[in-house]
Amino acid sequence: MKLLTLNTHSLQEENYLQKLEQFVQTICQEKPDVVALQEVNQSVNAIVAEQKFLKGYVHCSNNEIPIRKDNHAAQVAFRLFENGITCSWTWISAKIGYGIYDEGMALLCLNGEIVQTDSFFISECQDYQYWKTRKVLGVQISGCKDWFYTVHMGWWKDEQEPFLAQWERFKSTLKQKHNATTVWLMGDFNSPAETQGQGYDAIKNSGWYDSYTIAEHKDKGTTVEGSIDGWKDDKHNEQKLKGMRMDYIWCNKILPIKYSEVLFNGIKQPKVSDHYGVCIETK
């Protein structure tokens, strides 16, 4: 099984359409079973998506925001179908981003139909207008008992929405699934692996396993370089922005991993976001 995660930055990216095409072409080549995306935006003023952009879409029951034409996940899925690759996909919006976007997250499944969805708040705040509101999205797919979640966490030192409180809510809500089946958490955790005693350690000490550390083959693992949103303030600048590993694929079980590879970092594939992607394959 192959899994891929990316904080897409989507509509906020310069040369967005070019990067969208580059991303889709890599997905066509890599053919991951599950793709977890964060910062999956659509313009609040865009027209509602035509039916052709909703092929393969599975509605998540507590998502009240309609899919609009420039929805990043819809555009990715549409282009995958145009390239002969079927996918089952879902999207939720968590909040208004930058005053002009419905900002959310998506999961695309290339080898199986989505049969169940799950979504809930991990932030204390549930105000759609507040930019620190956060939700997670999960799916279960046909022929597989595993659950897959796409995740975008807050910052450890955030005064209004600290990481640890969000993680405790997340962990508590997932307790039953954690004990019953295999669960994958994929996404941008805003917690560098290099910083001890913070978010990374909190997850690890809660019975989750970092696929990167387990992987038989791996690269440097860096998923963020330079100054990006949320890490420009000195109070968050502990790593001096020389490069951080903060995008992960966690599992609640120790499973054999063939490799963990960073994608979209300008080496094998062009950069398409302010984050790089992570791709793993299980044995």
Coordinates of C-alpha atoms in Angstrom, one line a residue:
M1 CA 0.0 0.0 0.0
K2 CA 1.3 3.4 -0.9
L3 CA 0.2 6.6 1.0
L4 CA 1.0 10.2 0.2
T5 CA 0.4 13.5 2.1
L6 CA 0.8 17.1 1.1
N7 CA -0.1 20.5 2.5
T8 CA -1.1 21.8 -0.9
H9 CA -1.3 25.6 -0.2
S10 CA -3.5 25.2 -3.3
L11 CA -5.1 28.4 -4.6
Q12 CA -2.7 30.6 -2.6
E13 CA 0.2 29.4 -4.8
E14 CA 1.7 31.5 -7.6
N15 CA 1.4 29.8 -10.9
Y16 CA -1.3 27.7 -9.4
L17 CA -2.6 26.0 -12.6
Q18 CA 0.9 24.9 -13.6
K19 CA 1.5 23.5 -10.2
L20 CA -1.8 21.7 -10.2
E21 CA -0.9 20.0 -13.5
Q22 CA 2.5 19.0 -12.1
F23 CA 0.9 17.6 -9.0
V24 CA -1.6 15.6 -11.0
Q25 CA 1.1 14.2 -13.3
T26 CA 3.1 13.0 -10.3
I27 CA 0.0 11.3 -8.8
C28 CA -0.5 9.6 -12.2
Q29 CA 3.0 8.3 -12.0
E30 CA 3.2 7.3 -8.4
K31 CA -0.4 6.0 -8.2
P32 CA -0.7 6.1 -4.4
D33 CA -3.6 4.2 -2.9
V34 CA -4.6 7.1 -0.6
V35 CA -3.7 10.8 -1.0
A36 CA -4.2 13.1 2.1
L37 CA -4.3 16.8 1.4
Q38 CA -4.4 19.8 3.6
E39 CA -5.1 23.5 2.9
V40 CA -7.5 22.4 0.2
N41 CA -9.2 25.7 -0.8
Q42 CA -12.0 27.0 -3.0
S43 CA -13.0 30.6 -3.6
V44 CA -16.0 31.6 -1.5
N45 CA -17.4 33.5 -4.5
A46 CA -16.8 30.9 -7.1
I47 CA -19.8 29.2 -8.8
V48 CA -21.0 25.8 -7.6
A49 CA -19.2 23.0 -9.3
E50 CA -20.8 21.4 -12.3
Q51 CA -21.5 17.7 -12.2
K52 CA -18.5 16.8 -14.3
F53 CA -16.3 18.1 -11.5
L54 CA -18.0 15.9 -8.9
K55 CA -17.3 12.5 -10.4
G56 CA -16.1 10.2 -7.7
Y57 CA -17.1 12.6 -4.9
V58 CA -18.5 11.2 -1.7
H59 CA -20.2 13.7 0.6
C60 CA -19.1 13.9 4.2
S61 CA -22.3 14.1 6.3
N62 CA -21.3 17.1 8.4
N63 CA -19.9 19.2 5.6
E64 CA -22.4 21.9 4.8
I65 CA -20.3 23.9 2.3
P66 CA -21.0 23.2 -1.4
I67 CA -18.2 22.2 -3.7
R68 CA -17.3 25.1 -5.9
K69 CA -15.8 25.1 -9.4
D70 CA -12.3 26.0 -8.4
N71 CA -12.2 23.6 -5.4
H72 CA -8.7 22.2 -5.4
A73 CA -9.7 18.6 -4.7
A74 CA -12.3 18.7 -7.4
Q75 CA -9.8 20.0 -9.9
V76 CA -7.3 17.3 -9.0
A77 CA -9.9 14.5 -9.2
F78 CA -11.3 15.8 -12.5
R79 CA -7.8 15.8 -14.0
L80 CA -7.1 12.3 -12.7
F81 CA -10.3 11.0 -14.4
E82 CA -9.1 12.9 -17.6
N83 CA -5.9 10.9 -17.4
G84 CA -7.8 7.6 -17.1
I85 CA -7.3 7.2 -13.3
T86 CA -10.5 6.7 -11.3
C87 CA -10.7 8.0 -7.7
S88 CA -13.1 8.2 -4.9
W89 CA -12.7 11.4 -3.0
T90 CA -14.2 13.6 -0.2
W91 CA -13.6 17.1 1.1
I92 CA -14.6 19.2 4.0
S93 CA -14.1 22.9 4.8
A94 CA -13.1 23.9 8.3
K95 CA -13.0 27.7 8.2
I96 CA -12.6 30.9 6.1
G97 CA -9.0 31.3 5.0
Y98 CA -7.5 34.7 4.2
G99 CA -11.0 36.1 4.0
I100 CA -11.6 34.7 0.6
Y101 CA -11.4 30.9 0.7
D102 CA -13.3 28.0 2.2
E103 CA -10.3 26.2 3.6
G104 CA -10.4 22.5 4.3
M105 CA -8.9 19.1 3.6
A106 CA -9.4 16.2 1.3
L107 CA -8.8 12.5 0.8
L108 CA -8.5 10.9 -2.6
C109 CA -8.6 7.1 -2.9
L110 CA -7.3 5.6 -6.2
N111 CA -7.8 1.9 -5.4
G112 CA -11.1 1.5 -3.6
E113 CA -14.3 3.3 -3.0
I114 CA -14.9 5.4 0.1
V115 CA -17.4 3.5 2.2
Q116 CA -17.3 5.6 5.4
T117 CA -16.3 9.2 6.3
D118 CA -15.5 10.8 9.6
S119 CA -15.0 14.4 10.5
F120 CA -14.7 16.4 13.8
F121 CA -13.2 19.5 15.4
I122 CA -9.9 19.2 17.1
S123 CA -9.8 22.9 18.0
E124 CA -11.8 24.3 21.0
C125 CA -13.1 27.0 18.7
Q126 CA -15.8 26.0 16.2
D127 CA -16.3 29.4 14.6
Y128 CA -16.2 29.1 10.8
Q129 CA -14.9 32.7 10.5
Y130 CA -11.9 32.1 12.8
W131 CA -8.7 31.2 11.1
K132 CA -7.5 28.9 13.9
T133 CA -10.5 26.6 13.7
R134 CA -9.4 23.1 12.8
K135 CA -11.1 19.9 11.9
V136 CA -9.8 16.5 10.7
L137 CA -11.2 14.2 8.0
G138 CA -11.1 10.5 7.8
V139 CA -12.2 7.7 5.5
Q140 CA -12.5 4.0 5.3
I141 CA -12.3 2.4 1.9
S142 CA -13.7 -0.8 0.4
G143 CA -11.7 -4.0 0.9
C144 CA -9.7 -2.4 3.8
K145 CA -10.5 -2.1 7.5
D146 CA -7.9 0.7 8.0
W147 CA -8.9 4.3 8.7
F148 CA -7.1 7.1 7.0
Y149 CA -7.1 10.7 8.4
T150 CA -5.8 13.9 6.9
V151 CA -4.6 16.3 9.6
H152 CA -3.5 19.9 10.0
M153 CA -2.6 20.7 13.6
G154 CA -2.0 24.0 15.4
W155 CA 1.3 25.2 16.9
W156 CA 2.7 24.1 20.2
K157 CA 3.0 27.6 21.6
D158 CA -0.2 29.0 20.3
E159 CA -1.9 31.0 23.0
Q160 CA -5.5 30.5 21.8
E161 CA -5.3 27.0 20.3
P162 CA -2.2 25.1 21.5
F163 CA -1.2 21.9 19.9
L164 CA -1.4 19.8 23.0
A165 CA -5.1 20.6 23.7
Q166 CA -5.9 19.8 20.0
W167 CA -4.0 16.5 20.2
E168 CA -5.8 15.5 23.4
R169 CA -9.2 16.0 21.7
F170 CA -8.0 14.1 18.6
K171 CA -6.6 11.3 20.7
S172 CA -9.7 11.0 22.8
T173 CA -12.0 10.9 19.8
L174 CA -9.9 8.2 18.1
K175 CA -9.5 6.0 21.2
Q176 CA -12.1 3.4 20.1
K177 CA -10.7 3.2 16.6
H178 CA -7.1 3.2 17.9
N179 CA -7.9 0.1 20.0
A180 CA -9.9 -1.7 17.3
T181 CA -8.2 -1.3 14.0
T182 CA -5.3 0.2 12.0
V183 CA -5.4 4.0 11.8
W184 CA -3.2 6.3 9.7
L185 CA -2.7 10.0 10.5
M186 CA -1.3 11.9 7.5
G187 CA -0.6 15.6 7.3
D188 CA 1.0 18.8 8.5
F189 CA 1.4 18.6 12.2
N190 CA 3.2 21.9 12.7
S191 CA 5.6 20.2 15.1
P192 CA 9.2 19.7 13.9
A193 CA 10.7 16.3 14.7
E194 CA 13.9 18.1 15.7
T195 CA 12.2 19.9 18.7
Q196 CA 12.2 17.7 21.7
G197 CA 9.4 17.7 24.4
Q198 CA 6.8 19.2 22.1
G199 CA 4.2 17.9 19.5
Y200 CA 6.3 15.2 17.9
D201 CA 7.1 13.6 21.3
A202 CA 3.5 14.0 22.5
I203 CA 2.2 11.9 19.5
K204 CA 5.0 9.4 19.8
N205 CA 4.4 8.9 23.5
S206 CA 0.6 8.4 22.9
G207 CA 1.2 5.1 21.1
W208 CA 1.7 6.3 17.5
Y209 CA 4.6 5.3 15.3
D210 CA 6.3 7.6 12.8
S211 CA 6.6 5.7 9.4
Y212 CA 9.7 7.7 8.6
T213 CA 11.7 6.2 11.5
I214 CA 10.4 2.7 10.7
A215 CA 11.1 2.9 7.0
E216 CA 13.8 0.6 5.6
H217 CA 14.9 3.3 3.1
K218 CA 14.5 7.0 3.6
D219 CA 15.9 10.4 2.6
K220 CA 16.7 13.4 4.7
G221 CA 13.0 13.9 5.4
T222 CA 12.8 17.7 5.3
T223 CA 9.4 18.9 4.4
V224 CA 9.7 22.7 5.0
E225 CA 12.5 25.0 4.1
G226 CA 12.6 28.8 4.4
S227 CA 10.0 31.2 5.8
I228 CA 6.4 30.0 5.5
D229 CA 3.1 31.0 7.0
G230 CA 2.9 30.3 10.7
W231 CA 6.6 30.1 11.1
K232 CA 7.7 33.6 10.3
D233 CA 7.3 34.9 13.9
D234 CA 10.4 34.6 16.1
K235 CA 8.5 32.8 18.8
H236 CA 8.1 29.9 16.4
N237 CA 11.6 30.2 14.9
E238 CA 13.4 27.6 17.0
Q239 CA 14.8 25.7 14.1
K240 CA 16.1 28.9 12.5
L241 CA 14.2 27.8 9.4
K242 CA 17.1 25.8 8.0
G243 CA 14.8 22.9 7.2
M244 CA 12.2 21.0 9.3
R245 CA 10.5 17.7 9.2
M246 CA 6.9 18.4 10.2
D247 CA 4.8 16.5 7.8
Y248 CA 4.3 12.9 8.8
I249 CA 2.5 9.6 8.3
W250 CA 1.8 8.1 11.7
C251 CA 0.3 4.7 12.4
N252 CA -1.0 3.1 15.6
K253 CA 0.8 -0.1 14.7
I254 CA 4.4 -1.0 13.9
L255 CA 4.1 -2.1 10.3
P256 CA 7.0 -2.8 7.9
I257 CA 7.6 0.2 5.6
K258 CA 9.7 -0.2 2.4
Y259 CA 10.6 3.5 2.1
S260 CA 9.7 7.0 3.1
E261 CA 10.4 9.6 0.4
V262 CA 9.9 13.4 0.2
L263 CA 8.2 14.5 -3.0
F264 CA 7.7 17.9 -4.6
N265 CA 10.9 19.4 -3.1
G266 CA 12.4 20.5 -6.4
I267 CA 14.6 17.5 -6.8
K268 CA 12.6 14.7 -8.4
Q269 CA 9.5 16.7 -8.8
P270 CA 8.9 20.5 -9.0
K271 CA 7.9 22.4 -5.9
V272 CA 4.1 22.8 -5.9
S273 CA 3.6 24.2 -2.4
D274 CA 5.4 25.8 0.6
H275 CA 5.4 22.3 2.0
Y276 CA 6.9 19.2 0.5
G277 CA 5.0 15.9 0.3
V278 CA 5.7 12.6 2.0
C279 CA 5.1 9.2 0.3
I280 CA 5.5 5.8 1.9
E281 CA 5.0 2.3 0.8
T282 CA 4.2 -0.6 3.1
K283 CA 5.7 -4.1 2.6

